[in-house]
XYZ file of C-alpha atoms in Angstrom:
406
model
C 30.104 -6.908 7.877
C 31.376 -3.455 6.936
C 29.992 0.038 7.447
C 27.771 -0.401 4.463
C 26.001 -3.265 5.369
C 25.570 -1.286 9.136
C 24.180 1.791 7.124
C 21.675 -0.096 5.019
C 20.794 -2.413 7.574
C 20.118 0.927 9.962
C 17.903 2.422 6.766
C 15.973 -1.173 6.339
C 15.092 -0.877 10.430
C 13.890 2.639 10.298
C 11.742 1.791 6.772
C 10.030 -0.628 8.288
C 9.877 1.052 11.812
C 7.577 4.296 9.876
C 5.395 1.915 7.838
C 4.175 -0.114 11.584
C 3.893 3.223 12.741
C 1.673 4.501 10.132
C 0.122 0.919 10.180
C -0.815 1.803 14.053
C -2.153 4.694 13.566
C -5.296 3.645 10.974
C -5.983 1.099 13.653
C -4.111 -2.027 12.131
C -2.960 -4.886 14.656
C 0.095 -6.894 13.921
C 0.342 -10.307 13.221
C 2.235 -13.606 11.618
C 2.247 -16.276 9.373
C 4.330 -19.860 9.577
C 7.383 -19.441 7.054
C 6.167 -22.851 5.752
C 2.937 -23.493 4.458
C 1.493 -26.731 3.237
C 1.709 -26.675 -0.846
C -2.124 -27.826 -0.720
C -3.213 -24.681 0.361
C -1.666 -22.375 -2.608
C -3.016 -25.139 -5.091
C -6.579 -25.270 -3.658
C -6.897 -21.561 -4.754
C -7.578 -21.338 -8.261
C -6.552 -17.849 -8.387
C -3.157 -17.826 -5.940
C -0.076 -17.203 -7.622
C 2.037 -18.576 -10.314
C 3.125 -22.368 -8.778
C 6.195 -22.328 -10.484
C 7.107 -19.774 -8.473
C 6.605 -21.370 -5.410
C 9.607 -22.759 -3.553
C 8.933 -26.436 -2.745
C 10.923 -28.602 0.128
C 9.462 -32.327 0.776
C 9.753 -33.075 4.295
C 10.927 -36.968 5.814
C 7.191 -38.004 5.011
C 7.017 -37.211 1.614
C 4.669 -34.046 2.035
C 5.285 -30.945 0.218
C 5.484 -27.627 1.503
C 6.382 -24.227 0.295
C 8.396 -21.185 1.837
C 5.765 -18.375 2.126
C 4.785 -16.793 -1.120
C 2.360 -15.126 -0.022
C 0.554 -13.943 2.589
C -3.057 -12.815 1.987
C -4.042 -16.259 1.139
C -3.117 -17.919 4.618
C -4.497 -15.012 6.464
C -7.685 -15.309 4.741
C -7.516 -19.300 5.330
C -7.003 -18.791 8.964
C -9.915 -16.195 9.209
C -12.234 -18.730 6.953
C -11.365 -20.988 9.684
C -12.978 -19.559 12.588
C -15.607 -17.800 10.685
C -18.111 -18.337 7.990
C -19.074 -15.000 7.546
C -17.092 -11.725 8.500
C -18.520 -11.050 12.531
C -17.093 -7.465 11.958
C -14.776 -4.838 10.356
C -11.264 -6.700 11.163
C -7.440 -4.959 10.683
C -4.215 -6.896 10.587
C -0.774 -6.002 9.363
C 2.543 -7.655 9.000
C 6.094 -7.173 7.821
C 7.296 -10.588 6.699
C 9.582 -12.363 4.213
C 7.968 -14.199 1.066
C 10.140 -16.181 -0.966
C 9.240 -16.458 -5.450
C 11.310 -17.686 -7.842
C 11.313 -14.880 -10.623
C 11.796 -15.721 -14.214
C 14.575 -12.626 -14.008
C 17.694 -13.908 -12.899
C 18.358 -10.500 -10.956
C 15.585 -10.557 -8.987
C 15.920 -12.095 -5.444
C 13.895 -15.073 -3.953
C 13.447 -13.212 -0.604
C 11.744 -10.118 -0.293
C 10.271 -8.498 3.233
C 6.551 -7.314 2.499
C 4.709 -5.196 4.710
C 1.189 -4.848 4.483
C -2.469 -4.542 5.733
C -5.567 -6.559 4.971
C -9.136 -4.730 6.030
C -11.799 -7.105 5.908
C -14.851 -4.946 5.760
C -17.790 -5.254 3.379
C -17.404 -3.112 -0.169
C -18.145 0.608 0.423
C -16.267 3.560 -1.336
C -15.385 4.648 2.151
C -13.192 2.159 3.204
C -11.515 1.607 -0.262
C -10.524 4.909 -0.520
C -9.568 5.024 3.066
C -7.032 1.870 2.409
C -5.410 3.705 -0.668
C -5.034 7.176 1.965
C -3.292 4.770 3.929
C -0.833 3.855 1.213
C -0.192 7.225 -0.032
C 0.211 8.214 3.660
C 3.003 6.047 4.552
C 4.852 6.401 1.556
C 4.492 10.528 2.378
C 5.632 9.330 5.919
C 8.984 7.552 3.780
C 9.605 11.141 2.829
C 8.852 10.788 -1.046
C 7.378 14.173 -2.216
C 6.432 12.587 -5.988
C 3.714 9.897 -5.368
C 1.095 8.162 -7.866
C -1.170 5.802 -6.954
C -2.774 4.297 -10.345
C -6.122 2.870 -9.541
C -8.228 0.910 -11.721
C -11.286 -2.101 -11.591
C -10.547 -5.464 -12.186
C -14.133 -5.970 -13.156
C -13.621 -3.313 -16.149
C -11.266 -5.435 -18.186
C -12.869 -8.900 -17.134
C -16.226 -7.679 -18.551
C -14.861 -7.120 -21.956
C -13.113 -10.576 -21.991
C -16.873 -12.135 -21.309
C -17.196 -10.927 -24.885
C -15.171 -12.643 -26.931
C -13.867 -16.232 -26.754
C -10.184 -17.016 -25.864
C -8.718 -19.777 -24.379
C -6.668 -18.866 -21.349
C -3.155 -18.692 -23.085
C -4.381 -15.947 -25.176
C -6.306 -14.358 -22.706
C -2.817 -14.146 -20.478
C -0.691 -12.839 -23.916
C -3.416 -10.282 -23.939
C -3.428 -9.010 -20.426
C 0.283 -8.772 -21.207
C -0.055 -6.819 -24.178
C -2.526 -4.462 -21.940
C -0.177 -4.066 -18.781
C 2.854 -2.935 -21.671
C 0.531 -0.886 -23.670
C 1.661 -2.365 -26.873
C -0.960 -0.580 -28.531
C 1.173 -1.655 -32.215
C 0.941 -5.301 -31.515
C -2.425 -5.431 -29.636
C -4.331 -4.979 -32.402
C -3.404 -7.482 -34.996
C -3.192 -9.866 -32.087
C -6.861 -9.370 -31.560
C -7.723 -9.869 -35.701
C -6.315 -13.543 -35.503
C -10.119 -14.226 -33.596
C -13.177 -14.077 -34.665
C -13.908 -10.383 -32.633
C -16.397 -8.075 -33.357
C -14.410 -5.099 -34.639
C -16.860 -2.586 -31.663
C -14.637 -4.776 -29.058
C -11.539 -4.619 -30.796
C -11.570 -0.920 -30.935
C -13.088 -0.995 -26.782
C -9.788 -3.561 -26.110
C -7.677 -1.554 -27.891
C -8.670 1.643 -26.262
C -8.006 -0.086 -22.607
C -4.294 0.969 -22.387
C -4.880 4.602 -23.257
C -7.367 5.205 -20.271
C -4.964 6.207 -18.042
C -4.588 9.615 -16.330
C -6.255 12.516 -14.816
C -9.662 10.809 -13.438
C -12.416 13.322 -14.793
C -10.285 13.032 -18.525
C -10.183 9.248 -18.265
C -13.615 8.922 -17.248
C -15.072 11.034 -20.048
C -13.028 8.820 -22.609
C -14.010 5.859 -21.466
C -17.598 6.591 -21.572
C -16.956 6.551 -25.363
C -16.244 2.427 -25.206
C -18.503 1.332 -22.390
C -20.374 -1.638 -23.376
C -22.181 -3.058 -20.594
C -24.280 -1.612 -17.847
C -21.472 -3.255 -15.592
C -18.544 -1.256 -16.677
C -20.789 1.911 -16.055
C -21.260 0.787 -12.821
C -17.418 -0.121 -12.220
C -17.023 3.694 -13.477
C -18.910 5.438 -11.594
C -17.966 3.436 -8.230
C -14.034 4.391 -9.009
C -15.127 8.146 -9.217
C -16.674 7.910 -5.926
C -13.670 6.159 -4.200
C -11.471 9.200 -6.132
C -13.843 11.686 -4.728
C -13.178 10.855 -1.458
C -9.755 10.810 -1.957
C -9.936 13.934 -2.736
C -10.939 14.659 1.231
C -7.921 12.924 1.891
C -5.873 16.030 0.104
C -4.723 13.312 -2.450
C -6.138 14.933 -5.699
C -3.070 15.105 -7.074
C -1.784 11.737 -6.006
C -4.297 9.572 -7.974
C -4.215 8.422 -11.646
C -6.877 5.890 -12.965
C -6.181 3.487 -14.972
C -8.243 1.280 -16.546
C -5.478 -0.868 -17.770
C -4.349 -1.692 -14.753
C -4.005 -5.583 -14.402
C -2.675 -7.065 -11.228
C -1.104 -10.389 -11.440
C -2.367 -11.709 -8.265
C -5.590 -13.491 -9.588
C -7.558 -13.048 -6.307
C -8.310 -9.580 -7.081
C -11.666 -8.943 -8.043
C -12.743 -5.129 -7.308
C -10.741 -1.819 -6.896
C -7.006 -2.517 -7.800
C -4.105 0.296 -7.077
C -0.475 0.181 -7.613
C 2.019 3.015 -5.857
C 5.098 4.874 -7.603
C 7.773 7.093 -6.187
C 9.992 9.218 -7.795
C 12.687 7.910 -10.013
C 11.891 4.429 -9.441
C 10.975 2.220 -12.355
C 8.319 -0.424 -11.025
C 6.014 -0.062 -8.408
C 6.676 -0.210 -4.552
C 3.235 -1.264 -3.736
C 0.321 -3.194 -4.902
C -3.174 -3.975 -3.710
C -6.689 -4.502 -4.596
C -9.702 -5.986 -3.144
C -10.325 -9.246 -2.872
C -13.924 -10.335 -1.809
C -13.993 -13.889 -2.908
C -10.635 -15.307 -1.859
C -12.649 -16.151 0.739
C -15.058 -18.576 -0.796
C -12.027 -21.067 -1.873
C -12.050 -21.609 1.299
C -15.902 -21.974 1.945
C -16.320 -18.343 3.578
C -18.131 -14.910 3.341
C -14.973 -12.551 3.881
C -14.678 -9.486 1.745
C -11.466 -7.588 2.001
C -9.282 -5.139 0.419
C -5.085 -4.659 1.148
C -2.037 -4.128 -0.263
C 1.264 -4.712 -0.105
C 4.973 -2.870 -0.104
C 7.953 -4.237 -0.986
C 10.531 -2.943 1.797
C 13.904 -3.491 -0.809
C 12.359 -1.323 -3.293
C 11.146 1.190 -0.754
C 14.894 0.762 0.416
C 16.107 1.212 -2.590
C 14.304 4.117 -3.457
C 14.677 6.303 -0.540
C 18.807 5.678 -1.538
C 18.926 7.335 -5.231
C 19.674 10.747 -3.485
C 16.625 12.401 -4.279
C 14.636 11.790 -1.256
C 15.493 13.183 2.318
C 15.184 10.140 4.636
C 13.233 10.714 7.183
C 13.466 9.468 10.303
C 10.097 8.730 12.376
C 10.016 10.776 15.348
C 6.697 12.473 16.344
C 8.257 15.458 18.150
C 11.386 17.793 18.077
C 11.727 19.571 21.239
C 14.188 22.650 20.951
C 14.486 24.627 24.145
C 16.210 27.722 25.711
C 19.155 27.913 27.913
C 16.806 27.992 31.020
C 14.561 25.299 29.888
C 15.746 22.138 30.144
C 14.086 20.590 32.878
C 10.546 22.178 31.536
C 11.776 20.065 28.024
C 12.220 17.126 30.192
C 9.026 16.946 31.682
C 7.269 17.432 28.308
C 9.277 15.038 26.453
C 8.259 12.730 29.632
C 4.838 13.319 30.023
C 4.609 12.968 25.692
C 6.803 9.689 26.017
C 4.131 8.171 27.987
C 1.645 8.845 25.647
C 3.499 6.948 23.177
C 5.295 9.746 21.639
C 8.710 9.705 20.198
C 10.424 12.693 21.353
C 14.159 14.532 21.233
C 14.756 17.634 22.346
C 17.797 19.752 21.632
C 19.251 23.274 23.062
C 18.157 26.234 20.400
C 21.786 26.792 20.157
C 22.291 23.528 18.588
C 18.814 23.483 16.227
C 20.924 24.680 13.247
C 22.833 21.540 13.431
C 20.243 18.950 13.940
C 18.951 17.037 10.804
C 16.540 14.992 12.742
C 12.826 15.662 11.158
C 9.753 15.239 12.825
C 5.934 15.808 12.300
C 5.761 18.061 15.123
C 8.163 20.672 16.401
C 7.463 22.164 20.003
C 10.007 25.683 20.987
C 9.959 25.956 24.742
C 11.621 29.282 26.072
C 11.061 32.029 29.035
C 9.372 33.914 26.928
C 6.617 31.694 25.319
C 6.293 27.815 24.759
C 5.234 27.484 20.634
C 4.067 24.336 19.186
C 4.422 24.126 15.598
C 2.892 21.839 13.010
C 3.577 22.122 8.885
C 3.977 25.952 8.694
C 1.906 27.310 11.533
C 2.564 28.213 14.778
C 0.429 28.815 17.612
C 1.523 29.254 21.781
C 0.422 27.030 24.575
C 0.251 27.618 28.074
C -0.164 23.917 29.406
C 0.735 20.321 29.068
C -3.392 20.054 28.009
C -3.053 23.030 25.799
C -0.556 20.973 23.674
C -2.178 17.687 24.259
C -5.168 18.669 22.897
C -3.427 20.646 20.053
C -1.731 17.561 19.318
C -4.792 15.890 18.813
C -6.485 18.230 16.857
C -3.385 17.759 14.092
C -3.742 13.848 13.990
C -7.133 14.398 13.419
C -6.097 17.139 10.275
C -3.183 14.463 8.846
């Protein structure tokens, strides 16, 4: 152990400490999975992940099981347990270790995941409100340059109903797709017997990416089923709301976008930061992972991976920002009236600090809010306004009225 390992084990702890918080705060419980799950239940679902990634350990009696690879599916096999059909709108979260065996040699077999999975029927609402959630805790990470890509896995699996591949071909294709190898894409598609109307639509797939409204025109040009018009104009309406979120500049689609997590079957998004090469988060909905286990549980989530997060927030072009709600700075005169504040806010489940206004210039520490308590004036200040307050309820409720803005 050396100061380095203190230092990124110190960064780690306060990555995943914002992403619960954020979690919280969209109404999210927290829960676990065993570290070892029966092999029987990742090979029951037809469309789990790869099994040769799986890590496999046979126990005294000759049973198999596997470290965690995942964690959707046993949540969803727990729920599908206890009920048949969803009762009602249900949050969890979790921040666990899954453990793949990746066909790169670099890549490690343990990764920490944190992530939330809203079982809710499908509505625009509470897809779009999932992806908000996303961009908002990577915002909370302190990245200033984030794209969420969202695309339909319905869009490409239409087009594949079309023509006739076996599923070999059908998985060199989606490869071909999720590299936009436009050069090689095409004469792979001539060795079948394929109208040349779906070639050009297949073909076309990989370019549909970018600004919504663009895309959307574009691909309006290749749509071939009633379907796809429908899977269309549903992504609009999730980006329109988005757009309520403030994240109009935040969203790409992409109708290209293939996640390699089979279970997806709706809306599928994928996050990227700035100056990192693959993306730190994943998700989609999943609405029949449910019936492989004989239940009625729609649900959308996603994922992060904490290491890249980790890893990102270290290439030196991202201020790392610790999560603390509120920055008290206060006069000479004023430090037991900053005491009773940051007391009265620390039992509302506030994190506070407060700090002499001599010594502001000094402190690093950011925060969402900042509150300046002096003789002449207390001032609580959120983004770039600032507005007095007479009263602990004065704040309390001005406090309020900012979580509900964020």
């Amino acid at each position: 152990m050396n100061d380095q390992n203190v230092k990124d084990y110190q960064r780690y702890e306060r990555t995943i400490k914002t992403i619960n918080k954020r979690f919280k705060t969209y109404g999210y419980e927290r829960i676990k999975t065993p570290m070892f799950e029966q092999y029987d239940l990742y090979s029951q679902v037809k469309s789990s992940i790869n099994q040769k990634e799986m890590m496999k350990i046979i126990n005294r009696t000759g049973e198999v099981s596997v470290l965690r690879p995942d964690i959707t599916v046993p949540i969803t096999k727990q729920l599908a347990d206890n009920y048949p059909k969803l009762p009602n709108d249900l949050r969890y979260y979790y921040v666990q270790d899954v453990f793949r065996q990746s066909s790169f040699e670099e890549d490690s077999i343990e990764g920490t995941q944190a992530g939330v999975e809203y079982f809710c029927e499908t509505s625009p609402e509470a897809d779009a409100e999932v992806i908000a959630l996303a961009c908002h805790t990577l915002k909370d990470l302190g990245f200033s340059e984030i794209k969420i890509e969202m695309g339909h896995a319905g869009f490409f699996q239409e087009l594949i109903q079309m023509i006739d591949l076996d599923t070999p071909d059908i998985e060199q294709l989606k490869g071909l797709i999720q590299a936009k190898n436009i050069v090689e894409l095409r004469p792979f598609l001539k060795q079948f017997n394929i109208a040349e109307d779906i070639i050009d639509a297949i073909v076309t797939i990989p370019m549909l990416y970018g600004n919504p409204m663009e895309v959307s025109e574009r691909a309006e040009n290749m749509i071939k089923t009633e379907k796809m018009d429908e899977t269309l104009a549903y992504l609009l309406e999730v980006y329109e709301i988005l757009k309520l979120y403030g994240l109009k500049d935040n969203i790409v689609l992409d109708l290209g976008l293939i996640n390699h997590m089979g279970y997806y079957s709706d809306v599928i998004f994928q996050g990227f930061v700035e100056k990192f090469g693959k993306p730190v988060l994943m998700g989609g909905r999943y609405n029949q992972l449910g019936n492989e286990f004989g239940a009625d549980l729609p649900a959308i989530g996603f994922a992060c991976e904490v290491e890249s997060l980790v890893t990102a927030l270290t290439t030196g072009t991202v201020s790392v920002r610790t999560p603390i709600d509120i920055k008290i700075l206060y006069g000479d005169d004023n430090l037991q009236q900053s005491i009773l504040i940051a007391n009265e806010l620390r039992e509302r489940n506030y994190t506070v600090l407060s700090y002499p206004l001599l010594k502001a210039s000094s402190n690093v520490q950011d925060s969402i809010y900042q509150l300046m308590i002096s003789n002449d004036q207390n001032i609580f200040k959120y983004r770039e306004e600032e507005t007095s307050f007479q009263s602990l309820n004065e704040l309390l409720k001005m406090l309020n009225g900012a979580k509900g803005a964020m």
